[in-house]
Structures are given as structure tokens and as C-alpha cells.
Amino acid sequence: MLKAIVRRTAFLLTGLLAIGQLFAGHPTLQEVWARHDQTLMGALGKPVARDSSQDHVFKGKAGRTVHGIDIGPEAMPPVLWWNGGPGLPADTAWDSFCFAEAGRYRHLEIDSPGTGLSSWVEGWRPEDTVDDAAAFLRLRGITTPILVVGYSWGSTMALLFAQRHPELVRGVVIGGVWANTKKEVEAYLGVNGNRIWMPGVSDAFRGSVQGPISASSIHAAIRSGRGGKALCLAYDAAETLQAVGGRIPLKALLDPIDASVVSPLNIATETDPDIRFAFIESEMMARGEQGKWSLKPRFPKALERVPIIIVQGRFDQICSREVAQKVLRAWPCKDKLLVPMNGGHLSFGAPPKETLELAGLVLTEPQRTSLRRAMGLHYGNVSALFGAAIDCLMQTGPSPQ
């Protein structure tokens, strides 16, 4: 259970004073990593207690249903989170995993259209969704600038929110930066993109798609139900394979899909989260491929006093380092920091038990915990880096003009 607000406030002030002793002014790369290491050597992931009173359903633009989450005492500094995909619902568990003590912040997030409890909107506009988030903040009594954060597609939405509502932004922490351009989509899903390094991944879709394999043809197959749920699961599995590290592939990584199974899809009534994810994300990727929607790296002058930290994997096979650099260069505030991580789209994990035992290493659970911690210290842990960046920015004031 949450402690009393007074005790939490005292804890927060003590924590911020401690941070202030470590960091002076806008954080440096060394300071963010110091905070990362400190967090990783502690106990990550103590969640904030959640109950139904923290769920809020309201009417967004055009009267559509939007679900929002507001977790944590009102006395704590608020953070607006944007989740990945698109196609993934709000996930406060991931938010909590960024900190040893997530309760020192107030966490706010909304489900994007078609995810969680938010209704699907055909041809939904990301601009409308960030406007819904601004309405949610006002609904929850927040009218002053707050920290806005997001990873992967969440970075897209965080940046779009900052473009449209700069008056509500105190700072920005993003990672795995994505702008949804044709070039990015082709590098992610195209047969001549990053999947050439992954045997059999593109081949698994050949029986289901019509014509050349692309974001548009994959989405058309998912929309029409060719391959049924197996196609949606393959879409999710392929993304996961690109996001994480692992052994060099020695055989096809995905099994072929039975295209004779046809199950037409109605996303407005679909309840299976795996199907919803594959449909929603592939639909936006198709728009990017066709030049119908992308994030433009242009930011209003009002953000000149808003600092930004970008976390980016050096070996990311989904989100381009070039896009992260473009955003960093275009950001108008002089207080901006790129945190390169020795990982891919996600952190490099420790080898599985079977691989360790094949090499003659039989580890106890405490030893496996130590190995995972060592991997995080060596390569970087996305969650801990995000928490470190948030901690660092929350103790700094606006940049002087």
C-alpha cells in the first residue's frame, strides 16, 4: 500500500536533494550512467499500488472513448508516459520497472486508439491522440509543465505531444526514436532491410502476402485475415527477434504460415491483444511506407527552455540512429543529451540457462541475478537508463534563455 502523502513528500525531497548533490545543472552522460548503475545495483521494479480508482474513461475528440491511467499520489511530480507499438496499451508495469522506487512519481498514460479500453478509430490521427492526452491532463487537474517520456513509437508520440502542447512540457526523455518515414519502414519490414540478417523471417510471410513483401502487403494480409492469428503472432515474433540480442541464427527463425486459413478481421470488435497489436502497428507502418503520415522534426520556439535526453541503442535493428541524431540536432533547447546504449532496440540479455549449461556453467539463481546485473552494467539496461534520465531531468529547472 502507498504510504501517507506527507511521508512520500519527505522521501521525495530527500531523494531530490541527494540527486542534487550528484548532479549540477543539465545532466552529463557520465551522470546519467552513474544514476543507471546506482539503480541497477539496487532492487529494480518495486511497483506502485494500483486499483480501479486510478482508471479513468473519458470522451476524446469526436466523442470517442479514451482510457487513461493516473497512478501515484497527487503530491508527487507527474510524468506523462507514451507506450510503444503503436498497438500496445498503457503499461504501468514497465513504467515502474524503471525505478527502484516508482512511488516518488505520479504516472499518467492513455491507451491509444484500439488498445486497452480505448475505442478503435479507423484512420486515427496521432495528432488527435496527443490532444486527448492534453485533455486527460486537464481532467486530472494538471495545467503546469510536466516531464513527457516515451520509447520506440512512444518517442514519436512524446515528440508530437511536445510539438502540439509545448506549454505542458517541462522536459522530454525518449528512446528508440521513430519518425515513421518510408526509409525507416523499409529498413524495418522490407526484405532488403534489416531482416536480411535474420534467416527465414521475411520468408515466413510469403505465403500470406500478395505481391512483394512490404509493410503495405503485410498489413493487407492481416486486415483480410489471411493466415489467421498465426500471421499476427508471426508479425509480433519477427519484431521481437529484431528487438533483442541472441545467438547467430543457424536456421530459419520463423515457421511458414498456413495461408489457407482465412479469418476476416474486424478490429473495432476484436479483443485478442496479439491480433490488435499486429493490425494497429502494421496499419501505421503502411501509412509511413506510403508517405501518408510521419513525424516532422520541426519544433516550436516555445521548447527553447525544455531539455531533452535521448537513449538509443547502437545496434538497433528497428529504430534508426540517424533519426535520433536528426531529432537531437533539431531540438531547440541547448540542454540536450544523447545517451548511446550498447544494445539493440532493447537491452542485451544474459544467455539462457540452456546455453550457459552447454558451456559448462551451472548457476544458482543468485548467480543468475548477478549475471543479469553484470550484463546491464556492461551493456546498459533500457529501463534503468530511462529511470536515470528521468531522475536527472526532474532535479533540473528550465533552461535559462
CSV table of C-alpha atoms in Angstrom, one decimal:
chain,number,residue,atom,x,y,z
A,1,MET,CA,0.0,0.0,0.0
A,2,LEU,CA,1.1,3.6,-0.6
A,3,LYS,CA,2.5,5.4,2.4
A,4,ALA,CA,1.0,8.7,3.6
A,5,ILE,CA,1.5,11.6,1.3
A,6,VAL,CA,3.4,13.5,3.8
A,7,ARG,CA,5.9,10.7,4.2
A,8,ARG,CA,6.2,10.4,0.4
A,9,THR,CA,6.8,14.1,0.0
A,10,ALA,CA,9.5,14.0,2.6
A,11,PHE,CA,11.1,11.0,0.8
A,12,LEU,CA,10.9,12.8,-2.5
A,13,LEU,CA,12.6,15.9,-1.1
A,14,THR,CA,15.3,13.8,0.5
A,15,GLY,CA,15.8,12.0,-2.8
A,16,LEU,CA,16.0,15.1,-4.9
A,17,LEU,CA,18.5,16.7,-2.5
A,18,ALA,CA,20.6,13.6,-2.8
A,19,ILE,CA,20.4,13.8,-6.6
A,20,GLY,CA,21.3,17.5,-6.5
A,21,GLN,CA,24.5,16.6,-4.7
A,22,LEU,CA,25.4,14.3,-7.6
A,23,PHE,CA,24.4,16.5,-10.5
A,24,ALA,CA,24.8,20.2,-11.2
A,25,GLY,CA,22.9,21.8,-14.0
A,26,HIS,CA,21.9,19.8,-17.0
A,27,PRO,CA,23.0,16.2,-16.6
A,28,THR,CA,26.0,14.9,-18.4
A,29,LEU,CA,26.4,11.4,-20.0
A,30,GLN,CA,28.6,10.3,-17.0
A,31,GLU,CA,26.0,11.5,-14.5
A,32,VAL,CA,23.1,9.6,-16.3
A,33,TRP,CA,25.2,6.4,-16.3
A,34,ALA,CA,26.1,6.9,-12.7
A,35,ARG,CA,22.5,7.0,-11.8
A,36,HIS,CA,21.8,4.0,-14.0
A,37,ASP,CA,24.5,2.0,-12.3
A,38,GLN,CA,23.2,3.0,-8.8
A,39,THR,CA,19.7,1.9,-9.7
A,40,LEU,CA,20.8,-1.3,-11.3
A,41,MET,CA,22.8,-2.3,-8.3
A,42,GLY,CA,19.7,-1.8,-6.1
A,43,ALA,CA,16.3,-3.5,-6.4
A,44,LEU,CA,14.6,-2.5,-9.7
A,45,GLY,CA,10.9,-2.7,-10.2
A,46,LYS,CA,9.1,-2.1,-7.0
A,47,PRO,CA,5.7,-1.2,-8.4
A,48,VAL,CA,3.2,1.5,-7.4
A,49,ALA,CA,0.0,0.0,-6.0
A,50,ARG,CA,-2.9,0.2,-8.5
A,51,ASP,CA,-6.6,-0.1,-8.1
A,52,SER,CA,-9.7,0.6,-10.2
A,53,SER,CA,-10.0,4.2,-8.9
A,54,GLN,CA,-6.9,5.1,-10.9
A,55,ASP,CA,-8.6,4.1,-14.2
A,56,HIS,CA,-10.4,6.9,-16.0
A,57,VAL,CA,-12.6,6.7,-19.1
A,58,PHE,CA,-13.5,9.9,-20.8
A,59,LYS,CA,-14.6,11.3,-24.2
A,60,GLY,CA,-11.8,12.3,-26.5
A,61,LYS,CA,-12.0,14.1,-29.9
A,62,ALA,CA,-15.2,13.4,-31.9
A,63,GLY,CA,-16.7,11.8,-28.8
A,64,ARG,CA,-14.6,8.6,-28.9
A,65,THR,CA,-13.9,6.6,-25.8
A,66,VAL,CA,-10.4,7.1,-24.3
A,67,HIS,CA,-9.0,5.2,-21.3
A,68,GLY,CA,-6.4,6.9,-19.1
A,69,ILE,CA,-4.4,5.8,-16.0
A,70,ASP,CA,-3.3,8.1,-13.2
A,71,ILE,CA,-1.2,6.3,-10.6
A,72,GLY,CA,0.6,7.8,-7.6
A,73,PRO,CA,-0.2,10.5,-5.1
A,74,GLU,CA,-1.0,13.9,-6.5
A,75,ALA,CA,1.8,15.4,-4.4
A,76,MET,CA,4.4,13.6,-6.5
A,77,PRO,CA,5.9,15.1,-9.7
A,78,PRO,CA,3.8,14.0,-12.7
A,79,VAL,CA,5.2,12.1,-15.7
A,80,LEU,CA,3.3,11.5,-18.9
A,81,TRP,CA,4.2,8.2,-20.5
A,82,TRP,CA,3.8,7.1,-24.1
A,83,ASN,CA,3.8,3.4,-24.8
A,84,GLY,CA,5.2,1.6,-27.9
A,85,GLY,CA,3.8,-0.1,-30.9
A,86,PRO,CA,1.5,1.6,-31.9
A,87,GLY,CA,-0.7,-1.2,-30.8
A,88,LEU,CA,0.3,-1.7,-27.2
A,89,PRO,CA,-1.8,-0.4,-24.3
A,90,ALA,CA,-0.7,1.7,-21.4
A,91,ASP,CA,1.7,-0.4,-19.3
A,92,THR,CA,2.4,1.0,-15.9
A,93,ALA,CA,4.4,-2.2,-15.0
A,94,TRP,CA,7.1,-1.1,-17.5
A,95,ASP,CA,7.0,2.4,-16.1
A,96,SER,CA,7.5,1.1,-12.6
A,97,PHE,CA,10.4,-1.1,-13.7
A,98,CYS,CA,12.5,2.0,-14.5
A,99,PHE,CA,13.0,2.8,-10.8
A,100,ALA,CA,13.9,1.3,-7.5
A,101,GLU,CA,11.0,3.3,-6.1
A,102,ALA,CA,8.4,4.3,-8.7
A,103,GLY,CA,6.2,5.8,-6.0
A,104,ARG,CA,8.3,9.0,-6.0
A,105,TYR,CA,6.5,10.0,-9.2
A,106,ARG,CA,2.9,10.3,-10.4
A,107,HIS,CA,2.4,8.2,-13.6
A,108,LEU,CA,-0.1,9.2,-16.2
A,109,GLU,CA,-0.8,7.4,-19.5
A,110,ILE,CA,-3.6,6.8,-22.0
A,111,ASP,CA,-4.4,3.9,-24.2
A,112,SER,CA,-4.0,4.8,-27.9
A,113,PRO,CA,-7.0,4.0,-30.2
A,114,GLY,CA,-7.8,0.3,-30.4
A,115,THR,CA,-5.6,-0.6,-27.4
A,116,GLY,CA,-6.7,-1.4,-23.8
A,117,LEU,CA,-10.0,0.3,-23.2
A,118,SER,CA,-9.8,3.0,-25.8
A,119,SER,CA,-12.1,2.6,-28.8
A,120,TRP,CA,-10.6,2.0,-32.3
A,121,VAL,CA,-10.8,4.9,-34.8
A,122,GLU,CA,-10.3,4.0,-38.4
A,123,GLY,CA,-7.5,6.1,-39.9
A,124,TRP,CA,-6.8,7.6,-36.5
A,125,ARG,CA,-4.7,10.7,-36.3
A,126,PRO,CA,-1.8,10.7,-33.8
A,127,GLU,CA,-2.4,14.5,-33.5
A,128,ASP,CA,-5.8,13.8,-32.1
A,129,THR,CA,-4.4,11.3,-29.6
A,130,VAL,CA,-1.9,13.7,-28.2
A,131,ASP,CA,-4.7,16.2,-27.9
A,132,ASP,CA,-6.6,13.6,-26.0
A,133,ALA,CA,-3.7,13.3,-23.7
A,134,ALA,CA,-3.6,17.0,-23.1
A,135,ALA,CA,-7.3,16.8,-22.3
A,136,PHE,CA,-6.6,14.0,-19.8
A,137,LEU,CA,-4.0,16.0,-18.0
A,138,ARG,CA,-6.5,18.9,-17.6
A,139,LEU,CA,-9.1,16.4,-16.5
A,140,ARG,CA,-6.7,15.2,-13.8
A,141,GLY,CA,-6.1,18.8,-12.7
A,142,ILE,CA,-2.6,19.2,-14.3
A,143,THR,CA,-2.1,22.5,-16.1
A,144,THR,CA,1.6,23.2,-15.5
A,145,PRO,CA,4.5,21.7,-17.4
A,146,ILE,CA,5.5,18.1,-16.8
A,147,LEU,CA,8.0,15.5,-18.0
A,148,VAL,CA,7.0,13.7,-21.1
A,149,VAL,CA,8.6,10.3,-21.9
A,150,GLY,CA,8.3,7.5,-24.4
A,151,TYR,CA,10.2,4.6,-26.0
A,152,SER,CA,10.0,3.4,-29.6
A,153,TRP,CA,6.6,4.5,-31.0
A,154,GLY,CA,6.2,6.2,-27.6
A,155,SER,CA,9.1,8.5,-28.7
A,156,THR,CA,7.0,9.5,-31.7
A,157,MET,CA,4.0,10.4,-29.6
A,158,ALA,CA,6.1,12.2,-26.9
A,159,LEU,CA,7.7,14.4,-29.6
A,160,LEU,CA,4.4,15.0,-31.3
A,161,PHE,CA,2.9,16.0,-27.9
A,162,ALA,CA,5.8,18.4,-27.4
A,163,GLN,CA,5.2,19.9,-30.8
A,164,ARG,CA,1.4,20.5,-30.2
A,165,HIS,CA,1.4,21.3,-26.5
A,166,PRO,CA,4.8,22.8,-25.6
A,167,GLU,CA,3.2,24.8,-22.8
A,168,LEU,CA,2.7,21.4,-20.9
A,169,VAL,CA,6.2,20.1,-21.3
A,170,ARG,CA,8.9,20.6,-18.7
A,171,GLY,CA,11.4,18.1,-20.2
A,172,VAL,CA,11.5,15.1,-22.6
A,173,VAL,CA,13.0,11.7,-22.2
A,174,ILE,CA,12.8,9.4,-25.3
A,175,GLY,CA,14.5,6.4,-26.7
A,176,GLY,CA,14.5,4.1,-29.7
A,177,VAL,CA,13.4,7.2,-31.8
A,178,TRP,CA,11.0,6.6,-34.6
A,179,ALA,CA,9.6,9.1,-37.2
A,180,ASN,CA,7.6,6.6,-39.4
A,181,THR,CA,9.2,7.7,-42.6
A,182,LYS,CA,9.3,5.5,-45.7
A,183,LYS,CA,13.0,4.9,-45.3
A,184,GLU,CA,12.6,3.7,-41.7
A,185,VAL,CA,9.7,1.4,-42.5
A,186,GLU,CA,11.6,-0.2,-45.4
A,187,ALA,CA,14.6,-0.7,-43.2
A,188,TYR,CA,12.4,-2.3,-40.5
A,189,LEU,CA,10.0,-4.5,-42.5
A,190,GLY,CA,11.4,-4.6,-46.1
A,191,VAL,CA,13.0,-7.8,-47.4
A,192,ASN,CA,16.2,-5.8,-48.2
A,193,GLY,CA,16.2,-4.1,-44.8
A,194,ASN,CA,17.5,-5.4,-41.5
A,195,ARG,CA,15.6,-8.7,-41.9
A,196,ILE,CA,18.3,-9.9,-44.3
A,197,TRP,CA,20.4,-10.6,-41.2
A,198,MET,CA,17.7,-12.9,-39.9
A,199,PRO,CA,17.2,-16.1,-41.9
A,200,GLY,CA,13.6,-17.0,-42.8
A,201,VAL,CA,11.9,-14.1,-41.1
A,202,SER,CA,10.7,-12.4,-44.4
A,203,ASP,CA,10.2,-15.8,-46.0
A,204,ALA,CA,7.6,-16.7,-43.4
A,205,PHE,CA,5.2,-14.1,-44.7
A,206,ARG,CA,5.5,-15.0,-48.4
A,207,GLY,CA,2.5,-17.4,-48.5
A,208,SER,CA,0.2,-14.9,-46.9
A,209,VAL,CA,1.0,-11.6,-48.6
A,210,GLN,CA,0.1,-10.8,-52.2
A,211,GLY,CA,2.9,-9.3,-54.3
A,212,PRO,CA,6.2,-8.1,-52.9
A,213,ILE,CA,6.7,-8.2,-49.1
A,214,SER,CA,6.3,-4.8,-47.7
A,215,ALA,CA,4.5,-3.0,-44.8
A,216,SER,CA,1.5,-2.4,-47.0
A,217,SER,CA,1.2,-6.0,-48.2
A,218,ILE,CA,1.7,-7.4,-44.7
A,219,HIS,CA,-1.0,-5.1,-43.4
A,220,ALA,CA,-3.4,-6.0,-46.2
A,221,ALA,CA,-2.9,-9.7,-45.4
A,222,ILE,CA,-3.5,-9.1,-41.7
A,223,ARG,CA,-6.6,-7.0,-42.4
A,224,SER,CA,-8.1,-9.6,-44.7
A,225,GLY,CA,-7.3,-12.4,-42.2
A,226,ARG,CA,-5.0,-14.4,-44.5
A,227,GLY,CA,-3.1,-16.8,-42.2
A,228,GLY,CA,-5.4,-16.0,-39.3
A,229,LYS,CA,-3.9,-15.4,-35.9
A,230,ALA,CA,-0.7,-17.2,-36.9
A,231,LEU,CA,0.1,-14.3,-39.2
A,232,CYS,CA,-0.4,-11.8,-36.3
A,233,LEU,CA,1.7,-13.9,-34.0
A,234,ALA,CA,4.5,-14.1,-36.6
A,235,TYR,CA,4.4,-10.3,-37.0
A,236,ASP,CA,4.9,-9.9,-33.3
A,237,ALA,CA,7.6,-12.6,-33.1
A,238,ALA,CA,9.5,-11.0,-36.0
A,239,GLU,CA,9.6,-7.7,-34.2
A,240,THR,CA,10.8,-9.3,-31.0
A,241,LEU,CA,13.6,-11.1,-32.9
A,242,GLN,CA,14.7,-7.7,-34.3
A,243,ALA,CA,14.5,-6.0,-30.9
A,244,VAL,CA,16.6,-8.4,-28.8
A,245,GLY,CA,20.0,-10.0,-29.0
A,246,GLY,CA,20.7,-13.7,-29.2
A,247,ARG,CA,22.7,-16.4,-30.9
A,248,ILE,CA,23.7,-16.0,-34.6
A,249,PRO,CA,20.8,-17.7,-36.4
A,250,LEU,CA,21.7,-21.1,-37.9
A,251,LYS,CA,18.3,-21.9,-39.3
A,252,ALA,CA,15.0,-20.2,-40.2
A,253,LEU,CA,13.8,-18.3,-37.2
A,254,LEU,CA,10.1,-18.4,-38.1
A,255,ASP,CA,8.0,-21.3,-39.4
A,256,PRO,CA,5.9,-20.7,-42.6
A,257,ILE,CA,2.3,-19.6,-42.1
A,258,ASP,CA,-0.6,-21.7,-43.4
A,259,ALA,CA,-2.2,-19.1,-45.8
A,260,SER,CA,-5.2,-21.4,-46.4
A,261,VAL,CA,-6.6,-20.2,-43.1
A,262,VAL,CA,-8.6,-17.1,-43.7
A,263,SER,CA,-10.3,-15.3,-40.9
A,264,PRO,CA,-11.5,-11.8,-41.8
A,265,LEU,CA,-10.8,-9.3,-39.1
A,266,ASN,CA,-12.9,-6.6,-37.5
A,267,ILE,CA,-10.5,-4.5,-35.4
A,268,ALA,CA,-13.4,-2.5,-33.9
A,269,THR,CA,-14.7,-5.6,-32.1
A,270,GLU,CA,-11.5,-7.7,-31.9
A,271,THR,CA,-10.5,-8.5,-28.3
A,272,ASP,CA,-7.3,-10.6,-28.8
A,273,PRO,CA,-4.4,-8.2,-27.9
A,274,ASP,CA,-2.0,-10.0,-30.2
A,275,ILE,CA,-4.2,-9.5,-33.2
A,276,ARG,CA,-5.0,-5.9,-32.3
A,277,PHE,CA,-1.3,-5.2,-31.9
A,278,ALA,CA,-0.3,-6.6,-35.3
A,279,PHE,CA,-3.2,-4.9,-37.1
A,280,ILE,CA,-2.6,-1.4,-35.5
A,281,GLU,CA,1.1,-1.3,-35.9
A,282,SER,CA,1.2,-2.7,-39.4
A,283,GLU,CA,-1.5,-0.2,-40.4
A,284,MET,CA,0.7,2.7,-39.2
A,285,MET,CA,3.8,1.2,-40.9
A,286,ALA,CA,1.8,1.0,-44.1
A,287,ARG,CA,0.9,4.7,-43.8
A,288,GLY,CA,4.6,5.5,-43.3
A,289,GLU,CA,5.6,3.4,-46.3
A,290,GLN,CA,3.0,5.2,-48.4
A,291,GLY,CA,4.1,8.7,-47.2
A,292,LYS,CA,0.7,9.3,-45.6
A,293,TRP,CA,1.9,10.0,-42.0
A,294,SER,CA,5.3,10.7,-40.5
A,295,LEU,CA,6.7,12.9,-37.7
A,296,LYS,CA,8.4,16.0,-39.0
A,297,PRO,CA,11.5,17.0,-36.9
A,298,ARG,CA,10.4,20.6,-36.5
A,299,PHE,CA,9.9,22.0,-33.0
A,300,PRO,CA,8.3,25.3,-31.8
A,301,LYS,CA,10.4,28.1,-30.4
A,302,ALA,CA,8.5,27.6,-27.1
A,303,LEU,CA,10.6,24.5,-26.5
A,304,GLU,CA,13.8,26.5,-26.3
A,305,ARG,CA,13.8,26.1,-22.5
A,306,VAL,CA,12.8,22.4,-22.5
A,307,PRO,CA,15.7,19.9,-22.1
A,308,ILE,CA,15.8,16.5,-23.8
A,309,ILE,CA,17.6,13.2,-23.2
A,310,ILE,CA,17.6,10.6,-25.9
A,311,VAL,CA,18.5,6.9,-25.2
A,312,GLN,CA,19.5,5.0,-28.3
A,313,GLY,CA,20.9,1.5,-28.9
A,314,ARG,CA,24.0,1.5,-31.0
A,315,PHE,CA,22.9,-1.8,-32.7
A,316,ASP,CA,19.2,-1.0,-33.0
A,317,GLN,CA,17.7,-3.0,-36.0
A,318,ILE,CA,14.3,-1.3,-35.7
A,319,CYS,CA,14.8,2.4,-35.0
A,320,SER,CA,17.4,4.3,-36.9
A,321,ARG,CA,20.3,6.1,-35.1
A,322,GLU,CA,20.1,8.7,-37.9
A,323,VAL,CA,16.6,9.7,-36.9
A,324,ALA,CA,17.7,10.1,-33.3
A,325,GLN,CA,20.5,12.4,-34.4
A,326,LYS,CA,18.1,14.4,-36.6
A,327,VAL,CA,15.8,15.0,-33.6
A,328,LEU,CA,18.7,15.9,-31.4
A,329,ARG,CA,20.0,18.4,-33.9
A,330,ALA,CA,16.6,19.9,-34.5
A,331,TRP,CA,15.6,20.2,-30.8
A,332,PRO,CA,15.7,24.0,-30.0
A,333,CYS,CA,17.0,23.8,-26.4
A,334,LYS,CA,20.7,23.9,-25.8
A,335,ASP,CA,20.3,21.4,-23.0
A,336,LYS,CA,20.2,18.1,-24.9
A,337,LEU,CA,21.9,14.8,-24.4
A,338,LEU,CA,22.3,11.6,-26.4
A,339,VAL,CA,22.9,8.5,-24.3
A,340,PRO,CA,24.2,5.7,-26.6
A,341,MET,CA,23.5,2.3,-25.2
A,342,ASN,CA,25.5,-0.9,-26.0
A,343,GLY,CA,22.4,-2.7,-27.1
A,344,GLY,CA,19.8,-3.1,-29.8
A,345,HIS,CA,16.3,-1.8,-29.7
A,346,LEU,CA,16.2,-3.4,-26.2
A,347,SER,CA,18.9,-4.3,-23.8
A,348,PHE,CA,21.1,-7.3,-24.4
A,349,GLY,CA,20.0,-10.0,-22.0
A,350,ALA,CA,22.1,-12.8,-20.4
A,351,PRO,CA,22.4,-16.1,-22.2
A,352,PRO,CA,19.6,-18.5,-21.3
A,353,LYS,CA,20.1,-21.3,-18.8
A,354,GLU,CA,20.5,-23.9,-21.6
A,355,THR,CA,23.3,-22.0,-23.3
A,356,LEU,CA,25.2,-21.5,-20.1
A,357,GLU,CA,24.9,-25.2,-19.2
A,358,LEU,CA,26.1,-26.1,-22.7
A,359,ALA,CA,29.2,-24.1,-21.9
A,360,GLY,CA,29.6,-25.8,-18.5
A,361,LEU,CA,28.1,-23.0,-16.4
A,362,VAL,CA,25.5,-24.2,-13.9
A,363,LEU,CA,24.5,-21.1,-12.0
A,364,THR,CA,22.3,-20.7,-8.9
A,365,GLU,CA,19.5,-18.2,-9.0
A,366,PRO,CA,21.6,-15.6,-7.1
A,367,GLN,CA,24.4,-16.1,-9.6
A,368,ARG,CA,22.0,-15.7,-12.5
A,369,THR,CA,20.8,-12.4,-10.9
A,370,SER,CA,24.4,-11.3,-10.6
A,371,LEU,CA,25.0,-12.2,-14.3
A,372,ARG,CA,21.9,-10.2,-15.4
A,373,ARG,CA,23.1,-7.3,-13.3
A,374,ALA,CA,26.6,-7.5,-14.8
A,375,MET,CA,25.1,-7.6,-18.4
A,376,GLY,CA,23.2,-4.4,-17.5
A,377,LEU,CA,26.3,-2.7,-16.1
A,378,HIS,CA,28.3,-3.6,-19.2
A,379,TYR,CA,25.8,-3.1,-22.0
A,380,GLY,CA,23.2,-0.8,-20.4
A,381,ASN,CA,19.7,-1.5,-19.3
A,382,VAL,CA,16.9,0.4,-21.1
A,383,SER,CA,14.6,0.6,-18.1
A,384,ALA,CA,17.3,1.7,-15.7
A,385,LEU,CA,18.6,4.3,-18.2
A,386,PHE,CA,15.1,5.7,-18.6
A,387,GLY,CA,14.7,6.0,-14.9
A,388,ALA,CA,18.1,7.6,-14.6
A,389,ALA,CA,17.3,10.1,-17.3
A,390,ILE,CA,14.0,11.0,-15.6
A,391,ASP,CA,15.7,11.3,-12.2
A,392,CYS,CA,18.3,13.6,-13.7
A,393,LEU,CA,15.9,15.9,-15.5
A,394,MET,CA,13.4,16.1,-12.7
A,395,GLN,CA,16.0,17.8,-10.4
A,396,THR,CA,16.9,20.4,-13.0
A,397,GLY,CA,14.9,23.6,-13.7
A,398,PRO,CA,14.1,25.1,-17.1
A,399,SER,CA,17.0,26.1,-19.2
A,400,PRO,CA,17.8,29.8,-19.0
A,401,GLN,CA,17.1,31.7,-22.2
